[in-house]
Short mmCIF file of C-alpha atoms in Angstrom, two decimals:
data_model
loop_
_atom_site.label_atom_id
_atom_site.label_comp_id
_atom_site.label_asym_id
_atom_site.label_seq_id
_atom_site.Cartn_x
_atom_site.Cartn_y
_atom_site.Cartn_z
CA UNK A 57 9.02 -9.05 -37.29
CA UNK A 58 6.57 -11.88 -37.16
CA UNK A 59 5.79 -13.62 -40.44
CA UNK A 60 3.24 -16.12 -41.51
CA UNK A 61 4.43 -19.54 -42.69
CA UNK A 62 3.79 -19.50 -46.42
CA UNK A 63 4.42 -22.48 -48.68
CA UNK A 64 5.69 -23.44 -51.09
CA UNK A 65 8.57 -20.99 -51.33
CA UNK A 66 8.58 -21.29 -55.13
CA UNK A 67 6.80 -23.23 -57.85
CA UNK A 68 7.63 -23.99 -61.46
CA UNK A 69 4.61 -25.37 -63.24
CA UNK A 70 3.30 -26.08 -66.69
CA UNK A 71 0.84 -23.68 -68.32
CA UNK A 72 -2.67 -24.96 -67.79
CA UNK A 73 -1.94 -26.62 -64.45
CA UNK A 74 -3.71 -25.72 -61.22
CA UNK A 75 -1.67 -24.10 -58.44
CA UNK A 76 -2.18 -24.17 -54.70
CA UNK A 77 -0.37 -22.25 -51.97
CA UNK A 78 -1.14 -21.74 -48.31
CA UNK A 79 -0.33 -19.79 -45.19
CA UNK A 80 -0.45 -20.81 -41.56
CA UNK A 81 -0.03 -18.91 -38.35
CA UNK A 82 0.23 -19.68 -34.65
CA UNK A 83 -2.17 -16.82 -33.89
CA UNK A 84 -5.62 -15.76 -35.04
CA UNK A 85 -6.34 -13.11 -37.64
CA UNK A 86 -9.62 -11.31 -38.33
CA UNK A 87 -8.88 -10.81 -42.00
CA UNK A 88 -6.73 -12.66 -44.54
CA UNK A 89 -5.50 -11.00 -47.70
CA UNK A 90 -3.78 -12.33 -50.80
CA UNK A 91 -1.55 -10.06 -52.92
CA UNK A 92 0.37 -10.54 -56.15
CA UNK A 93 3.47 -8.54 -56.97
CA UNK A 94 5.00 -8.24 -60.43
CA UNK A 95 8.60 -7.04 -60.92
CA UNK A 96 8.93 -3.27 -60.54
CA UNK A 97 5.41 -2.85 -59.20
CA UNK A 98 3.66 -2.75 -55.87
CA UNK A 99 1.57 -5.60 -54.44
CA UNK A 100 -1.92 -5.81 -55.95
CA UNK A 101 -4.80 -7.03 -53.78
CA UNK A 102 -6.28 -10.23 -55.23
CA UNK A 103 -8.72 -11.43 -52.60
CA UNK A 104 -9.80 -10.31 -49.12
CA UNK A 105 -11.37 -12.78 -46.64
CA UNK A 106 -13.26 -11.56 -43.60
CA UNK A 107 -15.02 -14.55 -42.03
CA UNK A 108 -13.78 -17.92 -40.83
CA UNK A 109 -14.74 -20.58 -43.37
CA UNK A 110 -15.32 -18.01 -46.12
CA UNK A 111 -14.56 -19.21 -49.65
CA UNK A 112 -14.15 -16.43 -52.23
CA UNK A 113 -13.41 -16.48 -55.95
CA UNK A 114 -11.99 -13.86 -58.29
CA UNK A 115 -11.90 -15.24 -61.83
CA UNK A 116 -9.50 -18.19 -61.83
CA UNK A 117 -8.50 -17.50 -58.23
CA UNK A 118 -10.14 -19.08 -55.21
CA UNK A 119 -9.15 -18.44 -51.61
CA UNK A 120 -10.44 -19.69 -48.27
CA UNK A 121 -10.24 -18.38 -44.73
CA UNK A 122 -9.58 -21.35 -42.45
CA UNK A 123 -12.13 -22.33 -39.81
CA UNK A 124 -9.57 -21.91 -37.03
CA UNK A 125 -8.73 -18.39 -38.35
CA UNK A 126 -5.08 -19.43 -38.36
CA UNK A 127 -4.69 -20.37 -42.01
CA UNK A 128 -5.69 -19.60 -45.57
CA UNK A 129 -5.09 -21.06 -49.02
CA UNK A 130 -5.09 -19.67 -52.54
CA UNK A 131 -5.79 -21.75 -55.64
CA UNK A 132 -5.17 -20.66 -59.21
CA UNK A 133 -6.86 -22.75 -61.88
CA UNK A 134 -5.54 -23.29 -65.42
CA UNK A 135 -2.41 -21.17 -64.97
CA UNK A 136 -1.26 -18.88 -67.78
CA UNK A 137 2.09 -17.10 -68.35
CA UNK A 138 0.88 -13.81 -66.84
CA UNK A 139 0.32 -15.57 -63.51
CA UNK A 140 4.10 -15.32 -63.01
CA UNK A 141 5.02 -13.26 -59.99
CA UNK A 142 5.32 -13.34 -56.23
CA UNK A 143 2.21 -14.10 -54.21
CA UNK A 144 2.01 -12.89 -50.61
CA UNK A 145 -0.50 -13.86 -47.99
CA UNK A 146 -1.13 -11.35 -45.22
CA UNK A 147 -3.05 -11.38 -41.98
CA UNK A 148 -4.58 -8.17 -40.69
CA UNK A 149 -4.24 -7.38 -37.02
CA UNK A 150 -5.64 -4.71 -34.71
CA UNK A 151 -4.42 -1.29 -35.79
CA UNK A 152 -4.49 -2.47 -39.40
CA UNK A 153 -0.99 -3.90 -39.12
CA UNK A 154 -0.36 -6.39 -41.88
CA UNK A 155 1.67 -9.51 -41.12
CA UNK A 156 3.05 -10.91 -44.37
CA UNK A 157 4.08 -14.38 -45.41
CA UNK A 158 7.52 -14.74 -47.02
CA UNK A 159 5.95 -15.11 -50.46
CA UNK A 160 5.56 -17.81 -53.11
CA UNK A 161 7.45 -17.25 -56.36
CA UNK A 162 5.43 -18.63 -59.25
CA UNK A 163 7.07 -19.44 -62.54
CA UNK A 164 5.03 -20.84 -65.42
CA UNK A 165 6.55 -22.88 -68.20
CA UNK A 166 4.68 -22.20 -71.46
CA UNK B 47 -3.51 1.12 -62.90
CA UNK B 48 -2.94 1.67 -59.22
CA UNK B 49 -5.06 4.28 -57.44
CA UNK B 50 -2.17 5.13 -55.12
CA UNK B 51 0.34 7.26 -57.01
CA UNK B 52 3.96 7.51 -55.96
CA UNK B 53 6.66 9.84 -57.25
CA UNK B 54 9.39 9.64 -58.26
CA UNK B 55 9.50 6.11 -59.68
CA UNK B 56 13.29 5.97 -59.27
CA UNK B 57 15.63 8.02 -57.08
CA UNK B 58 19.39 7.97 -56.71
CA UNK B 59 20.83 10.01 -53.87
CA UNK B 60 24.11 10.48 -52.06
CA UNK B 61 24.49 10.02 -48.34
CA UNK B 62 24.56 13.78 -47.73
CA UNK B 63 21.51 14.59 -49.85
CA UNK B 64 18.02 15.52 -48.70
CA UNK B 65 15.15 14.23 -50.81
CA UNK B 66 11.44 13.50 -50.46
CA UNK B 67 9.16 10.73 -51.64
CA UNK B 68 5.56 11.60 -52.41
CA UNK B 69 2.34 9.59 -52.32
CA UNK B 70 -1.18 10.57 -53.30
CA UNK B 71 -4.55 8.82 -53.17
CA UNK B 72 -8.01 10.12 -54.09
CA UNK B 73 -10.10 7.21 -52.84
CA UNK B 74 -11.12 9.03 -49.66
CA UNK B 75 -9.07 6.62 -47.58
CA UNK B 76 -8.32 7.78 -44.05
CA UNK B 77 -5.27 5.67 -43.29
CA UNK B 78 -1.94 5.82 -45.14
CA UNK B 79 1.22 3.81 -44.74
CA UNK B 80 4.89 3.68 -45.64
CA UNK B 81 6.55 0.31 -46.22
CA UNK B 82 10.11 -0.65 -47.12
CA UNK B 83 10.75 -3.69 -49.30
CA UNK B 84 14.00 -5.47 -50.12
CA UNK B 85 14.26 -7.71 -53.17
CA UNK B 86 12.14 -10.87 -53.00
CA UNK B 87 11.14 -10.12 -49.39
CA UNK B 88 7.75 -9.05 -48.05
CA UNK B 89 7.15 -5.37 -47.32
CA UNK B 90 8.09 -4.13 -43.84
CA UNK B 91 5.94 -1.52 -42.12
CA UNK B 92 7.57 1.82 -41.32
CA UNK B 93 4.80 4.30 -40.47
CA UNK B 94 1.01 4.49 -40.23
CA UNK B 95 -1.05 7.67 -40.43
CA UNK B 96 -4.61 7.44 -39.21
CA UNK B 97 -6.89 10.43 -39.90
CA UNK B 98 -3.77 12.47 -40.73
CA UNK B 99 -2.09 11.72 -37.41
CA UNK B 100 0.95 9.49 -36.97
CA UNK B 101 -0.33 6.41 -35.15
CA UNK B 102 2.48 3.89 -35.62
CA UNK B 103 6.25 4.34 -35.98
CA UNK B 104 7.95 0.96 -36.20
CA UNK B 105 11.16 2.21 -34.55
CA UNK B 106 12.33 3.74 -37.81
CA UNK B 107 15.61 5.74 -37.70
CA UNK B 108 15.15 9.50 -37.58
CA UNK B 109 16.82 9.91 -40.98
CA UNK B 110 13.35 8.95 -42.29
CA UNK B 111 10.74 11.61 -41.49
CA UNK B 112 7.09 11.15 -42.53
CA UNK B 113 4.61 13.93 -43.11
CA UNK B 114 0.89 13.90 -43.89
CA UNK B 115 -0.11 17.38 -45.18
CA UNK B 116 -3.73 16.34 -45.77
CA UNK B 117 -5.88 13.24 -46.09
CA UNK B 118 -4.79 12.61 -49.69
CA UNK B 119 -1.06 13.17 -49.43
CA UNK B 120 1.79 11.43 -47.67
CA UNK B 121 5.46 12.36 -47.86
CA UNK B 122 8.62 10.67 -46.67
CA UNK B 123 11.56 13.02 -46.13
CA UNK B 124 15.00 11.45 -46.42
CA UNK B 125 18.25 12.82 -45.00
CA UNK B 126 21.69 11.35 -44.43
CA UNK B 127 20.71 7.90 -45.63
CA UNK B 128 23.01 4.89 -45.71
CA UNK B 129 23.61 2.51 -48.65
CA UNK B 130 21.69 -0.20 -46.78
CA UNK B 131 18.60 2.03 -47.00
CA UNK B 132 18.45 1.27 -50.72
CA UNK B 133 15.13 -0.49 -51.32
CA UNK B 134 11.67 -0.17 -52.84
CA UNK B 135 9.57 2.24 -50.74
CA UNK B 136 5.88 1.53 -50.96
CA UNK B 137 3.00 3.75 -49.99
CA UNK B 138 -0.39 2.24 -49.21
CA UNK B 139 -3.80 3.42 -48.12
CA UNK B 140 -6.87 1.84 -46.58
CA UNK B 141 -10.44 3.02 -46.13
CA UNK B 142 -10.03 3.18 -42.39
CA UNK B 143 -7.39 2.15 -39.89
CA UNK B 144 -9.27 -0.92 -38.67
CA UNK B 145 -9.68 -4.20 -40.53
CA UNK B 146 -9.66 -2.69 -44.00
CA UNK B 147 -7.44 -3.99 -46.85
CA UNK B 148 -4.41 -1.99 -47.89
CA UNK B 149 -3.99 -0.79 -51.47
CA UNK B 150 -0.39 -0.24 -52.53
CA UNK B 151 1.26 2.13 -54.97
CA UNK B 152 3.98 0.99 -57.37
CA UNK B 153 6.72 2.31 -55.14
CA UNK B 154 9.85 4.40 -55.44
CA UNK B 155 13.04 2.48 -56.17
CA UNK B 156 15.66 4.24 -54.01
CA UNK B 157 19.40 3.81 -54.45
CA UNK B 158 21.74 5.43 -51.93
CA UNK B 159 25.31 5.85 -53.17
#
């Protein structure tokens, strides 16, 4: 099925560093979602974005819905070891069908 | 803690067995979903139930049979599975079937031997 272009594929960063990842698409979405998945668990919703240009924060996380409605980014400030996991972006289409990015694997070096 | 509860957490079954996966949510959500996820890949949609009716079947083989007994429960009946069906099966729910974020359970890790 169709996927969003999510980058980077993986990151290995120092604790305390800021992290940035993004997703792009060739088509428009009405809603962008960011999920985090830890090993052995299901994806957990981090941030939901509903309007083009919207910038939303959740603690150390900040995400933006691109003006063109074809992209979104997620920033994590001052990373800590528990930020380790796989981060998925997802666009929501008509019929509530989620289109996922391939994921960004985040590893933090303490 | 997730508000979407899935049982069992792990399941091992032979190719001739019949088993069922169960999912429950008490958030009053009116849409429920089954996804299949392989290791380090994004979830893939299998089925969508909207107001207790099957609204989307993503061309899933008939050896997977969904059932929605009521607005809080979702089952996935399994029969004559293949080893390649081994995966994490995720249930999700959303407030309504239009433009509303999905909330996932922790999944059932299925191994077919």
